[in-house]
mmCIF file of C-alpha atoms and ligand atoms in Angstrom:
data_model
loop_
_atom_site.group_PDB
_atom_site.id
_atom_site.type_symbol
_atom_site.label_atom_id
_atom_site.label_comp_id
_atom_site.label_asym_id
_atom_site.label_seq_id
_atom_site.Cartn_x
_atom_site.Cartn_y
_atom_site.Cartn_z
ATOM 1 C CA MET U 130 -46.246 61.266 -84.501
ATOM 2 C CA ASN U 131 -43.960 58.839 -82.718
ATOM 3 C CA MET U 132 -42.529 60.627 -79.859
ATOM 4 C CA ASN U 133 -39.867 58.103 -79.298
ATOM 5 C CA ARG U 134 -38.405 58.124 -82.262
ATOM 6 C CA PRO U 135 -34.671 58.338 -81.846
ATOM 7 C CA VAL U 136 -33.056 61.727 -83.323
ATOM 8 C CA PRO U 137 -29.431 61.410 -84.006
ATOM 9 C CA LEU U 138 -27.129 64.661 -83.371
ATOM 10 C CA LEU U 139 -25.871 63.753 -86.860
ATOM 11 C CA ASP U 140 -26.377 61.134 -89.092
ATOM 12 C CA VAL U 141 -23.737 61.041 -91.882
ATOM 13 C CA PRO U 142 -25.256 57.823 -94.058
ATOM 14 C CA ARG U 143 -28.481 60.090 -94.337
ATOM 15 C CA SER U 144 -26.312 62.813 -95.771
ATOM 16 C CA ASN U 145 -24.434 60.951 -97.851
ATOM 17 C CA ALA U 146 -26.893 58.251 -99.661
ATOM 18 C CA PRO U 147 -28.669 60.441 -101.881
ATOM 19 C CA MET U 148 -25.183 60.795 -103.803
ATOM 20 C CA ARG U 149 -23.911 57.693 -103.254
ATOM 21 C CA GLU U 150 -23.642 56.866 -107.138
ATOM 22 C CA GLU U 151 -22.018 59.933 -107.886
ATOM 23 C CA PHE U 152 -19.204 59.141 -105.310
ATOM 24 C CA LEU U 153 -18.867 55.800 -106.482
ATOM 25 C CA GLU U 154 -18.365 57.502 -110.300
ATOM 26 C CA ALA U 155 -16.119 59.957 -109.068
ATOM 27 C CA LEU U 156 -14.036 57.774 -106.967
ATOM 28 C CA ALA U 157 -13.594 55.245 -110.161
ATOM 29 C CA LYS U 158 -12.525 57.912 -111.936
ATOM 30 C CA VAL U 159 -9.620 58.107 -110.076
ATOM 31 C CA VAL U 160 -8.872 54.918 -109.321
ATOM 32 C CA ASP U 161 -8.381 54.464 -113.219
ATOM 33 C CA SER U 162 -6.444 57.463 -113.246
ATOM 34 C CA GLY U 163 -3.771 56.603 -110.994
ATOM 35 C CA ARG U 164 -3.433 59.800 -109.645
ATOM 36 C CA PHE U 165 -3.829 59.491 -106.115
ATOM 37 C CA LEU U 166 -2.102 63.024 -105.233
ATOM 38 C CA PHE U 167 -2.494 66.281 -107.061
ATOM 39 C CA GLY U 168 -4.465 65.705 -110.203
ATOM 40 C CA PRO U 169 -7.579 67.567 -111.401
ATOM 41 C CA ASP U 170 -9.860 66.933 -108.862
ATOM 42 C CA VAL U 171 -7.843 68.821 -106.192
ATOM 43 C CA LYS U 172 -7.321 71.817 -108.533
ATOM 44 C CA LYS U 173 -11.033 71.393 -109.085
ATOM 45 C CA LEU U 174 -11.652 71.736 -105.447
ATOM 46 C CA GLU U 175 -9.355 74.476 -104.519
ATOM 47 C CA GLU U 176 -11.081 76.713 -107.421
ATOM 48 C CA GLU U 177 -14.369 75.898 -105.950
ATOM 49 C CA CYS U 178 -13.437 76.684 -102.099
ATOM 50 C CA ALA U 179 -11.963 79.824 -103.314
ATOM 51 C CA ARG U 180 -15.096 80.515 -105.077
ATOM 52 C CA TRP U 181 -17.184 79.829 -102.158
ATOM 53 C CA SER U 182 -14.818 82.293 -99.854
ATOM 54 C CA ASN U 183 -14.179 85.100 -102.633
ATOM 55 C CA THR U 184 -10.324 84.794 -102.739
ATOM 56 C CA ARG U 185 -8.328 83.856 -105.629
ATOM 57 C CA PHE U 186 -6.592 81.140 -104.299
ATOM 58 C CA GLY U 187 -7.123 77.682 -102.441
ATOM 59 C CA ILE U 188 -4.876 75.077 -101.639
ATOM 60 C CA GLY U 189 -5.476 71.830 -100.159
ATOM 61 C CA CYS U 190 -3.914 70.423 -97.230
ATOM 62 C CA ALA U 191 -3.959 67.567 -94.755
ATOM 63 C CA SER U 192 -6.740 68.478 -92.605
ATOM 64 C CA GLY U 193 -8.181 71.852 -90.860
ATOM 65 C CA SER U 194 -5.480 71.810 -88.036
ATOM 66 C CA ASP U 195 -2.973 71.551 -90.839
ATOM 67 C CA ALA U 196 -4.655 74.380 -92.808
ATOM 68 C CA ILE U 197 -3.796 76.400 -89.416
ATOM 69 C CA LEU U 198 -0.284 75.143 -89.254
ATOM 70 C CA LEU U 199 0.456 76.070 -92.684
ATOM 71 C CA ALA U 200 -1.071 79.520 -92.537
ATOM 72 C CA LEU U 201 1.089 80.355 -89.374
ATOM 73 C CA MET U 202 4.067 78.833 -91.301
ATOM 74 C CA ALA U 203 3.420 80.911 -94.382
ATOM 75 C CA ALA U 204 3.028 84.103 -92.042
ATOM 76 C CA GLY U 205 6.618 83.540 -90.810
ATOM 77 C CA LEU U 206 5.558 83.038 -87.334
ATOM 78 C CA ARG U 207 8.554 82.483 -84.973
ATOM 79 C CA GLU U 208 9.456 81.376 -81.561
ATOM 80 C CA GLY U 209 8.137 83.685 -78.466
ATOM 81 C CA ASP U 210 5.637 85.181 -81.056
ATOM 82 C CA GLU U 211 2.232 85.669 -79.519
ATOM 83 C CA VAL U 212 -0.724 85.021 -81.223
ATOM 84 C CA ILE U 213 -4.300 86.090 -80.036
ATOM 85 C CA CYS U 214 -6.990 83.502 -80.245
ATOM 86 C CA PRO U 215 -10.287 82.350 -78.215
ATOM 87 C CA SER U 216 -10.343 80.097 -75.486
ATOM 88 C CA PHE U 217 -13.867 78.550 -76.305
ATOM 89 C CA THR U 218 -12.698 76.648 -80.061
ATOM 90 C CA PHE U 219 -11.613 73.550 -80.593
ATOM 91 C CA PHE U 220 -7.977 72.943 -79.356
ATOM 92 C CA ALA U 221 -5.999 73.009 -83.251
ATOM 93 C CA THR U 222 -6.998 76.700 -83.072
ATOM 94 C CA ALA U 223 -4.282 76.838 -80.309
ATOM 95 C CA SER U 224 -2.122 73.869 -80.841
ATOM 96 C CA ALA U 225 -0.805 75.190 -84.121
ATOM 97 C CA VAL U 226 0.600 78.501 -82.591
ATOM 98 C CA SER U 227 2.349 76.474 -79.499
ATOM 99 C CA ARG U 228 3.687 73.461 -82.246
ATOM 100 C CA LEU U 229 5.665 76.343 -84.146
ATOM 101 C CA GLY U 230 7.307 77.610 -80.416
ATOM 102 C CA GLY U 231 4.351 81.073 -80.652
ATOM 103 C CA VAL U 232 2.406 81.776 -77.377
ATOM 104 C CA PRO U 233 -1.522 81.478 -77.823
ATOM 105 C CA VAL U 234 -2.915 84.570 -75.860
ATOM 106 C CA PHE U 235 -6.161 83.186 -74.948
ATOM 107 C CA VAL U 236 -9.142 85.828 -74.759
ATOM 108 C CA ASP U 237 -12.394 86.240 -73.883
ATOM 109 C CA ILE U 238 -16.179 85.811 -75.840
ATOM 110 C CA ASP U 239 -19.240 88.003 -76.854
ATOM 111 C CA PRO U 240 -21.410 85.780 -74.822
ATOM 112 C CA VAL U 241 -24.074 86.344 -77.427
ATOM 113 C CA THR U 242 -22.569 84.987 -80.748
ATOM 114 C CA PHE U 243 -19.639 83.000 -78.618
ATOM 115 C CA ASN U 244 -16.989 84.596 -80.939
ATOM 116 C CA ILE U 245 -14.290 86.328 -79.462
ATOM 117 C CA ASP U 246 -14.577 89.748 -78.236
ATOM 118 C CA PRO U 247 -12.615 92.491 -80.573
ATOM 119 C CA LYS U 248 -12.393 94.564 -77.195
ATOM 120 C CA ALA U 249 -10.768 91.843 -75.315
ATOM 121 C CA LEU U 250 -8.654 91.477 -78.266
ATOM 122 C CA GLU U 251 -7.482 95.033 -78.363
ATOM 123 C CA ALA U 252 -6.547 94.996 -75.106
ATOM 124 C CA ALA U 253 -4.587 91.829 -75.282
ATOM 125 C CA ILE U 254 -2.066 93.101 -77.861
ATOM 126 C CA THR U 255 1.516 93.603 -77.062
ATOM 127 C CA GLU U 256 4.872 94.255 -78.635
ATOM 128 C CA LYS U 257 4.941 90.645 -79.130
ATOM 129 C CA THR U 258 1.641 89.834 -80.975
ATOM 130 C CA LYS U 259 2.163 88.667 -84.256
ATOM 131 C CA ALA U 260 -0.932 87.360 -85.051
ATOM 132 C CA VAL U 261 -4.629 86.718 -84.504
ATOM 133 C CA ILE U 262 -7.222 84.060 -84.870
ATOM 134 C CA PRO U 263 -10.836 84.745 -85.093
ATOM 135 C CA VAL U 264 -12.918 81.576 -84.894
ATOM 136 C CA HIS U 265 -16.312 81.589 -86.905
ATOM 137 C CA LEU U 266 -17.688 79.558 -84.428
ATOM 138 C CA PHE U 267 -21.046 76.603 -85.259
ATOM 139 C CA GLY U 268 -21.048 78.345 -88.265
ATOM 140 C CA GLN U 269 -21.138 82.106 -87.748
ATOM 141 C CA CYS U 270 -18.854 84.602 -88.489
ATOM 142 C CA ALA U 271 -16.679 86.766 -85.831
ATOM 143 C CA ASP U 272 -16.991 90.510 -85.855
ATOM 144 C CA MET U 273 -14.612 90.736 -88.649
ATOM 145 C CA ASP U 274 -15.328 94.420 -89.650
ATOM 146 C CA GLU U 275 -14.246 95.368 -86.292
ATOM 147 C CA ILE U 276 -11.459 93.095 -86.073
ATOM 148 C CA MET U 277 -10.269 93.759 -89.313
ATOM 149 C CA THR U 278 -9.898 97.562 -88.132
ATOM 150 C CA ILE U 279 -7.903 96.514 -85.066
ATOM 151 C CA CYS U 280 -5.675 94.273 -86.709
ATOM 152 C CA ASP U 281 -4.987 96.526 -89.831
ATOM 153 C CA GLU U 282 -4.072 99.507 -87.208
ATOM 154 C CA HIS U 283 -1.866 97.015 -85.309
ATOM 155 C CA GLY U 284 -0.088 95.872 -88.503
ATOM 156 C CA LEU U 285 -1.166 91.903 -87.380
ATOM 157 C CA VAL U 286 -1.705 88.995 -89.468
ATOM 158 C CA VAL U 287 -5.402 87.530 -89.280
ATOM 159 C CA VAL U 288 -5.437 83.663 -89.839
ATOM 160 C CA GLU U 289 -9.586 83.077 -89.897
ATOM 161 C CA ASP U 290 -10.490 79.785 -88.581
ATOM 162 C CA ALA U 291 -13.304 78.934 -90.961
ATOM 163 C CA ALA U 292 -12.877 75.179 -90.061
ATOM 164 C CA GLN U 293 -16.862 75.033 -89.285
ATOM 165 C CA SER U 294 -17.984 77.885 -91.617
ATOM 166 C CA ILE U 295 -17.513 77.296 -95.212
ATOM 167 C CA GLY U 296 -19.808 79.933 -96.501
ATOM 168 C CA ALA U 297 -20.714 81.520 -93.567
ATOM 169 C CA ASN U 298 -20.636 85.566 -94.490
ATOM 170 C CA ILE U 299 -21.433 88.629 -93.180
ATOM 171 C CA ASN U 300 -23.494 90.699 -95.910
ATOM 172 C CA GLY U 301 -22.417 88.609 -98.104
ATOM 173 C CA ARG U 302 -18.480 88.787 -97.464
ATOM 174 C CA PRO U 303 -17.470 85.241 -96.847
ATOM 175 C CA ALA U 304 -15.391 83.819 -94.048
ATOM 176 C CA GLY U 305 -12.099 83.621 -95.184
ATOM 177 C CA ALA U 306 -12.069 86.401 -97.338
ATOM 178 C CA TRP U 307 -11.187 89.274 -94.516
ATOM 179 C CA GLY U 308 -8.342 88.226 -93.031
ATOM 180 C CA HIS U 309 -5.105 86.832 -94.852
ATOM 181 C CA PHE U 310 -5.827 83.526 -94.489
ATOM 182 C CA GLY U 311 -8.860 81.515 -94.088
ATOM 183 C CA CYS U 312 -8.684 77.964 -93.011
ATOM 184 C CA ILE U 313 -11.113 75.207 -93.635
ATOM 185 C CA SER U 314 -11.786 71.782 -92.795
ATOM 186 C CA PHE U 315 -13.452 68.926 -94.088
ATOM 187 C CA TYR U 316 -13.659 66.750 -91.201
ATOM 188 C CA PRO U 317 -16.589 64.303 -91.539
ATOM 189 C CA THR U 318 -18.645 66.436 -89.480
ATOM 190 C CA LYS U 319 -18.167 69.885 -90.928
ATOM 191 C CA ASN U 320 -20.789 71.660 -92.884
ATOM 192 C CA LEU U 321 -18.568 70.274 -95.961
ATOM 193 C CA GLY U 322 -17.549 66.855 -94.579
ATOM 194 C CA GLY U 323 -15.388 64.551 -96.438
ATOM 195 C CA MET U 324 -14.797 60.814 -96.268
ATOM 196 C CA GLY U 325 -11.668 61.332 -93.680
ATOM 197 C CA ASP U 326 -9.609 64.395 -93.230
ATOM 198 C CA GLY U 327 -8.818 67.070 -95.370
ATOM 199 C CA GLY U 328 -8.335 71.010 -95.551
ATOM 200 C CA MET U 329 -7.752 74.098 -97.123
ATOM 201 C CA VAL U 330 -6.075 77.124 -97.021
ATOM 202 C CA VAL U 331 -7.699 80.124 -99.062
ATOM 203 C CA THR U 332 -5.937 83.557 -99.440
ATOM 204 C CA ASN U 333 -6.419 86.708 -102.060
ATOM 205 C CA ASP U 334 -2.160 86.967 -101.619
ATOM 206 C CA GLU U 335 -0.346 85.282 -104.852
ATOM 207 C CA GLU U 336 2.641 85.429 -102.331
ATOM 208 C CA LEU U 337 1.273 83.947 -99.569
ATOM 209 C CA GLU U 338 -0.373 81.116 -101.410
ATOM 210 C CA ASP U 339 3.108 80.212 -103.104
ATOM 211 C CA ARG U 340 4.379 80.174 -99.532
ATOM 212 C CA VAL U 341 1.664 77.889 -98.076
ATOM 213 C CA ARG U 342 2.453 75.535 -101.065
ATOM 214 C CA LEU U 343 6.033 75.341 -100.497
ATOM 215 C CA TYR U 344 5.434 74.601 -96.758
ATOM 216 C CA SER U 345 2.622 71.958 -97.464
ATOM 217 C CA GLY U 346 5.603 70.313 -99.878
ATOM 218 C CA HIS U 347 8.555 69.935 -97.364
ATOM 219 C CA GLY U 348 9.695 73.404 -98.544
ATOM 220 C CA MET U 349 11.077 71.430 -101.303
ATOM 221 C CA ARG U 350 11.484 73.558 -105.032
ATOM 222 C CA PRO U 351 12.624 72.277 -107.147
ATOM 223 C CA ARG U 352 12.427 68.551 -106.348
ATOM 224 C CA TYR U 353 14.946 67.675 -103.740
ATOM 225 C CA TYR U 354 15.894 71.345 -102.594
ATOM 226 C CA HIS U 355 14.429 72.199 -99.690
ATOM 227 C CA GLN U 356 14.310 76.066 -99.417
ATOM 228 C CA VAL U 357 12.629 75.917 -95.907
ATOM 229 C CA ILE U 358 11.624 73.144 -93.585
ATOM 230 C CA GLY U 359 8.297 72.336 -94.313
ATOM 231 C CA ILE U 360 5.829 69.709 -93.577
ATOM 232 C CA ASN U 361 4.002 67.054 -95.920
ATOM 233 C CA SER U 362 0.186 67.817 -95.881
ATOM 234 C CA ARG U 363 -1.455 67.249 -99.173
ATOM 235 C CA LEU U 364 -5.432 66.782 -100.109
ATOM 236 C CA ASP U 365 -5.997 63.366 -101.533
ATOM 237 C CA SER U 366 -7.166 63.140 -104.807
ATOM 238 C CA MET U 367 -9.981 60.367 -103.436
ATOM 239 C CA GLN U 368 -10.816 62.999 -100.692
ATOM 240 C CA ALA U 369 -11.092 65.628 -103.020
ATOM 241 C CA ALA U 370 -13.323 63.550 -105.885
ATOM 242 C CA VAL U 371 -15.660 63.271 -102.844
ATOM 243 C CA LEU U 372 -15.943 66.648 -101.864
ATOM 244 C CA ASN U 373 -16.399 68.047 -105.426
ATOM 245 C CA VAL U 374 -19.657 66.201 -105.377
ATOM 246 C CA LYS U 375 -20.676 67.297 -101.897
ATOM 247 C CA ILE U 376 -19.848 70.804 -102.671
ATOM 248 C CA SER U 377 -22.126 70.767 -105.956
ATOM 249 C CA TYR U 378 -24.739 70.374 -102.988
ATOM 250 C CA LEU U 379 -23.500 72.633 -100.408
ATOM 251 C CA ASP U 380 -26.161 75.306 -101.160
ATOM 252 C CA ASP U 381 -28.896 72.942 -100.432
ATOM 253 C CA ALA U 382 -27.114 71.520 -97.370
ATOM 254 C CA VAL U 383 -26.853 75.165 -95.892
ATOM 255 C CA ALA U 384 -30.474 76.132 -96.817
ATOM 256 C CA GLY U 385 -31.265 72.811 -94.639
ATOM 257 C CA ARG U 386 -29.402 74.038 -91.614
ATOM 258 C CA GLN U 387 -30.724 77.313 -91.764
ATOM 259 C CA ARG U 388 -34.365 76.081 -92.516
ATOM 260 C CA ASN U 389 -33.911 73.713 -89.242
ATOM 261 C CA ALA U 390 -32.479 76.759 -87.130
ATOM 262 C CA LYS U 391 -35.689 78.917 -87.958
ATOM 263 C CA LEU U 392 -37.711 75.933 -87.203
ATOM 264 C CA TYR U 393 -36.123 75.259 -83.856
ATOM 265 C CA GLN U 394 -36.258 79.267 -83.158
ATOM 266 C CA GLN U 395 -40.008 79.641 -83.728
ATOM 267 C CA LEU U 396 -40.568 76.516 -81.481
ATOM 268 C CA PHE U 397 -38.792 77.437 -79.064
ATOM 269 C CA SER U 398 -39.403 80.671 -78.474
ATOM 270 C CA GLN U 399 -43.248 79.434 -78.309
ATOM 271 C CA SER U 400 -42.035 77.283 -75.964
ATOM 272 C CA GLY U 401 -42.351 79.336 -72.748
ATOM 273 C CA LEU U 402 -38.905 78.336 -71.942
ATOM 274 C CA ALA U 403 -37.417 81.552 -72.286
ATOM 275 C CA ASN U 404 -36.100 81.836 -68.079
ATOM 276 C CA GLU U 405 -34.458 77.893 -68.896
ATOM 277 C CA ILE U 406 -32.905 78.315 -72.011
ATOM 278 C CA THR U 407 -30.954 80.772 -74.228
ATOM 279 C CA LEU U 408 -31.740 80.464 -77.999
ATOM 280 C CA PRO U 409 -28.462 80.792 -80.235
ATOM 281 C CA VAL U 410 -28.169 84.389 -81.638
ATOM 282 C CA ALA U 411 -27.855 84.697 -85.889
ATOM 283 C CA ARG U 412 -25.861 88.367 -85.889
ATOM 284 C CA PHE U 413 -25.923 88.346 -89.383
ATOM 285 C CA GLY U 414 -28.870 87.134 -90.315
ATOM 286 C CA ASP U 415 -28.471 84.421 -93.431
ATOM 287 C CA GLY U 416 -24.927 84.815 -92.777
ATOM 288 C CA HIS U 417 -24.986 82.233 -90.200
ATOM 289 C CA VAL U 418 -24.451 78.542 -91.783
ATOM 290 C CA TRP U 419 -25.347 76.595 -88.552
ATOM 291 C CA ASN U 420 -22.976 73.665 -88.206
ATOM 292 C CA GLN U 421 -23.998 73.859 -85.071
ATOM 293 C CA TYR U 422 -27.340 74.595 -82.788
ATOM 294 C CA THR U 423 -26.089 75.726 -79.613
ATOM 295 C CA ILE U 424 -28.490 76.769 -76.516
ATOM 296 C CA ARG U 425 -27.835 77.904 -73.237
ATOM 297 C CA VAL U 426 -29.356 75.910 -70.366
ATOM 298 C CA HIS U 427 -29.536 78.196 -67.117
ATOM 299 C CA SER U 428 -29.181 76.946 -63.269
ATOM 300 C CA GLU U 429 -26.927 73.584 -63.435
ATOM 301 C CA LYS U 430 -29.367 71.494 -65.081
ATOM 302 C CA ARG U 431 -27.251 71.331 -68.498
ATOM 303 C CA ASP U 432 -25.809 67.975 -67.756
ATOM 304 C CA GLU U 433 -29.122 66.574 -66.391
ATOM 305 C CA LEU U 434 -30.979 67.644 -69.974
ATOM 306 C CA LYS U 435 -28.185 65.961 -71.781
ATOM 307 C CA ALA U 436 -28.691 62.868 -69.686
ATOM 308 C CA PHE U 437 -32.627 62.806 -70.136
ATOM 309 C CA LEU U 438 -32.230 63.246 -73.892
ATOM 310 C CA ALA U 439 -29.913 60.590 -74.359
ATOM 311 C CA GLU U 440 -32.252 57.959 -72.324
ATOM 312 C CA LYS U 441 -34.782 59.126 -75.160
ATOM 313 C CA ASN U 442 -32.001 58.192 -77.594
ATOM 314 C CA ILE U 443 -31.770 62.098 -78.564
ATOM 315 C CA GLY U 444 -28.377 63.120 -79.360
ATOM 316 C CA SER U 445 -26.470 66.382 -78.150
ATOM 317 C CA GLU U 446 -23.328 67.358 -77.411
ATOM 318 C CA ILE U 447 -21.220 69.821 -75.550
ATOM 319 C CA TYR U 448 -18.411 71.939 -77.661
ATOM 320 C CA TYR U 449 -16.768 72.635 -75.674
ATOM 321 C CA PRO U 450 -16.793 71.517 -71.855
ATOM 322 C CA VAL U 451 -13.533 72.578 -71.271
ATOM 323 C CA PRO U 452 -11.779 75.976 -72.968
ATOM 324 C CA LEU U 453 -8.289 75.625 -73.803
ATOM 325 C CA HIS U 454 -6.890 78.408 -71.142
ATOM 326 C CA MET U 455 -8.084 75.260 -68.577
ATOM 327 C CA GLN U 456 -6.569 72.564 -70.645
ATOM 328 C CA LYS U 457 -3.826 70.152 -68.974
ATOM 329 C CA CYS U 458 -1.493 70.834 -71.885
ATOM 330 C CA PHE U 459 -1.731 74.874 -71.376
ATOM 331 C CA GLN U 460 -1.040 74.997 -67.818
ATOM 332 C CA PRO U 461 2.277 76.112 -68.136
ATOM 333 C CA LEU U 462 0.792 79.362 -69.557
ATOM 334 C CA GLY U 463 -0.686 80.582 -65.965
ATOM 335 C CA TYR U 464 -4.426 80.793 -66.478
ATOM 336 C CA GLN U 465 -6.958 80.526 -63.906
ATOM 337 C CA ALA U 466 -10.465 79.339 -64.805
ATOM 338 C CA GLU U 467 -11.998 82.676 -63.765
ATOM 339 C CA ASP U 468 -9.558 84.920 -66.209
ATOM 340 C CA LEU U 469 -12.197 84.476 -69.244
ATOM 341 C CA PRO U 470 -14.960 84.656 -67.105
ATOM 342 C CA GLU U 471 -17.691 84.319 -70.359
ATOM 343 C CA THR U 472 -15.383 81.611 -71.708
ATOM 344 C CA LEU U 473 -16.030 79.634 -68.507
ATOM 345 C CA LYS U 474 -19.825 80.123 -68.243
ATOM 346 C CA ALA U 475 -20.315 79.297 -71.771
ATOM 347 C CA SER U 476 -18.333 75.638 -70.989
ATOM 348 C CA GLN U 477 -20.902 75.366 -68.436
ATOM 349 C CA GLU U 478 -24.160 76.369 -70.118
ATOM 350 C CA VAL U 479 -23.955 75.006 -73.918
ATOM 351 C CA LEU U 480 -25.344 72.329 -75.490
ATOM 352 C CA SER U 481 -25.452 71.655 -79.421
ATOM 353 C CA LEU U 482 -28.530 70.027 -80.649
ATOM 354 C CA PRO U 483 -29.378 67.940 -83.960
ATOM 355 C CA ILE U 484 -29.114 70.226 -86.687
ATOM 356 C CA PHE U 485 -27.910 68.371 -89.800
ATOM 357 C CA PRO U 486 -29.413 69.471 -93.149
ATOM 358 C CA GLU U 487 -31.898 66.107 -93.785
ATOM 359 C CA LEU U 488 -33.109 66.553 -90.290
ATOM 360 C CA GLU U 489 -36.992 66.512 -90.736
ATOM 361 C CA ALA U 490 -39.260 69.086 -89.046
ATOM 362 C CA GLY U 491 -40.817 65.996 -87.096
ATOM 363 C CA GLU U 492 -37.275 65.443 -85.376
ATOM 364 C CA VAL U 493 -36.734 69.165 -84.725
ATOM 365 C CA LYS U 494 -40.392 69.226 -82.802
ATOM 366 C CA ILE U 495 -39.392 65.725 -80.860
ATOM 367 C CA VAL U 496 -36.191 67.837 -79.848
ATOM 368 C CA VAL U 497 -38.059 70.712 -78.566
ATOM 369 C CA ASP U 498 -40.856 68.649 -76.607
ATOM 370 C CA SER U 499 -38.538 66.324 -75.247
ATOM 371 C CA VAL U 500 -36.694 69.323 -73.781
ATOM 372 C CA LYS U 501 -39.936 71.100 -72.672
ATOM 373 C CA GLN U 502 -40.617 67.571 -70.959
ATOM 374 C CA PHE U 503 -37.616 67.767 -69.270
ATOM 375 C CA PHE U 504 -38.138 71.396 -67.516
ATOM 376 C CA ALA U 505 -41.975 70.410 -67.100
ATOM 377 C CA MET U 506 -40.556 67.301 -65.008
ATOM 378 C CA SER U 507 -38.011 69.314 -62.947
ATOM 379 C CA GLN U 508 -40.403 72.270 -62.008
ATOM 380 C CA ARG U 509 -42.658 69.653 -61.000
ATOM 381 C CA ARG U 510 -40.075 67.773 -58.912
ATOM 382 C CA ALA U 511 -38.894 71.108 -57.440
ATOM 383 C CA ALA U 512 -42.868 72.076 -56.536
HETATM 384 C C1 PLP Z 269 -12.542 71.217 -86.785
HETATM 385 C C2 PLP Z 269 -11.776 71.789 -86.377
HETATM 386 C C3 PLP Z 269 -10.515 72.066 -86.766
HETATM 387 C C4 PLP Z 269 -9.577 71.372 -87.164
HETATM 388 O O1 PLP Z 269 -9.951 70.811 -88.233
HETATM 389 P P1 PLP Z 269 -9.424 69.222 -88.503
HETATM 390 O O2 PLP Z 269 -9.848 69.109 -90.019
HETATM 391 O O3 PLP Z 269 -10.462 68.117 -87.806
HETATM 392 O O4 PLP Z 269 -8.166 68.996 -88.083
HETATM 393 C C5 PLP Z 269 -10.096 73.810 -86.173
HETATM 394 N N1 PLP Z 269 -10.563 74.234 -85.717
HETATM 395 C C6 PLP Z 269 -11.791 74.744 -85.213
HETATM 396 C C7 PLP Z 269 -12.910 75.411 -84.877
HETATM 397 C C8 PLP Z 269 -12.834 73.013 -85.620
HETATM 398 O O5 PLP Z 269 -14.063 72.550 -84.977
#
């Protein structure tokens, strides 16, 4: 084994290469059809995503960010409405709220899963709360049983941010099938990644499906008659054609991620690093689809470890270095860093390691050995 072999965080060409001929064939069909918007590929992907999410409907749109925006528009979010969400997430979870004049209310996470803490969620509910956006972070469902109980009791709209988590589930019930809406992203690094931007809203509710479609097409019905002020957010036929090829292999991709996660867990737990790092926990077993494999690095060595890995050409990334409640653009909301202690701590400790489906066992071993090497060296230096 060549220990100096580079291990990328992601290798999109490696993932896509086996499907190359199928992509070209699918794209050629779209070229020849001349139907670049709507058309059979979009419809097929909508049905497939609904099937994966165990929902009745899927509505294609231009991105995962737009999926969240459209869900909130369809939910009737109004100026001043409060929407509870985690701060430890990607920006798009909360920006959709602000863009509609709503107020994101950031709450802390469960340190074990990195997902929103249902107790903190419940404590943040006020008269003005309209909706909740639980995020299924890194490929693992938030605690939806408890979240739905709380939200149902208070009559709140639930928009699941499943951008990273198509196929994730709790005892077989998938992400997107719990709340009023599920929002999926096809950004290239997601588990079902396209060749550009794309997104999907899934829902079980026929009326909500109709409203999402209305808002995604300029609120226009019939043509040139505008019922509401919508946006233009569609999924291209080209993108849908590519994604239809990829979704037919999504089972294999998920299995590859799960296999790599298991190998990491096994190798790391034999590595004697329990005092140095904490391993991720799959609370719902194989319901975790591992968009990221994220460890915590204790002490203040996280950035040093990242630099050490980079020097060995091993990819790693910090998701996310600055929680949303500490972002400049949200300063007017008046949060202090320490308001959400678990979120703050996570942002200082997390490091995501390569986990893409085609990653080989030998590569996982190189990553683990390199992490071991780093801590052995820093202990020697301290001694
Ligand atoms: C990627 C992502 C989004 C946004 O998806 P885009 O398709 O990039 O717009 C939203 N929320 C989370 C948690 C994400 O990871």
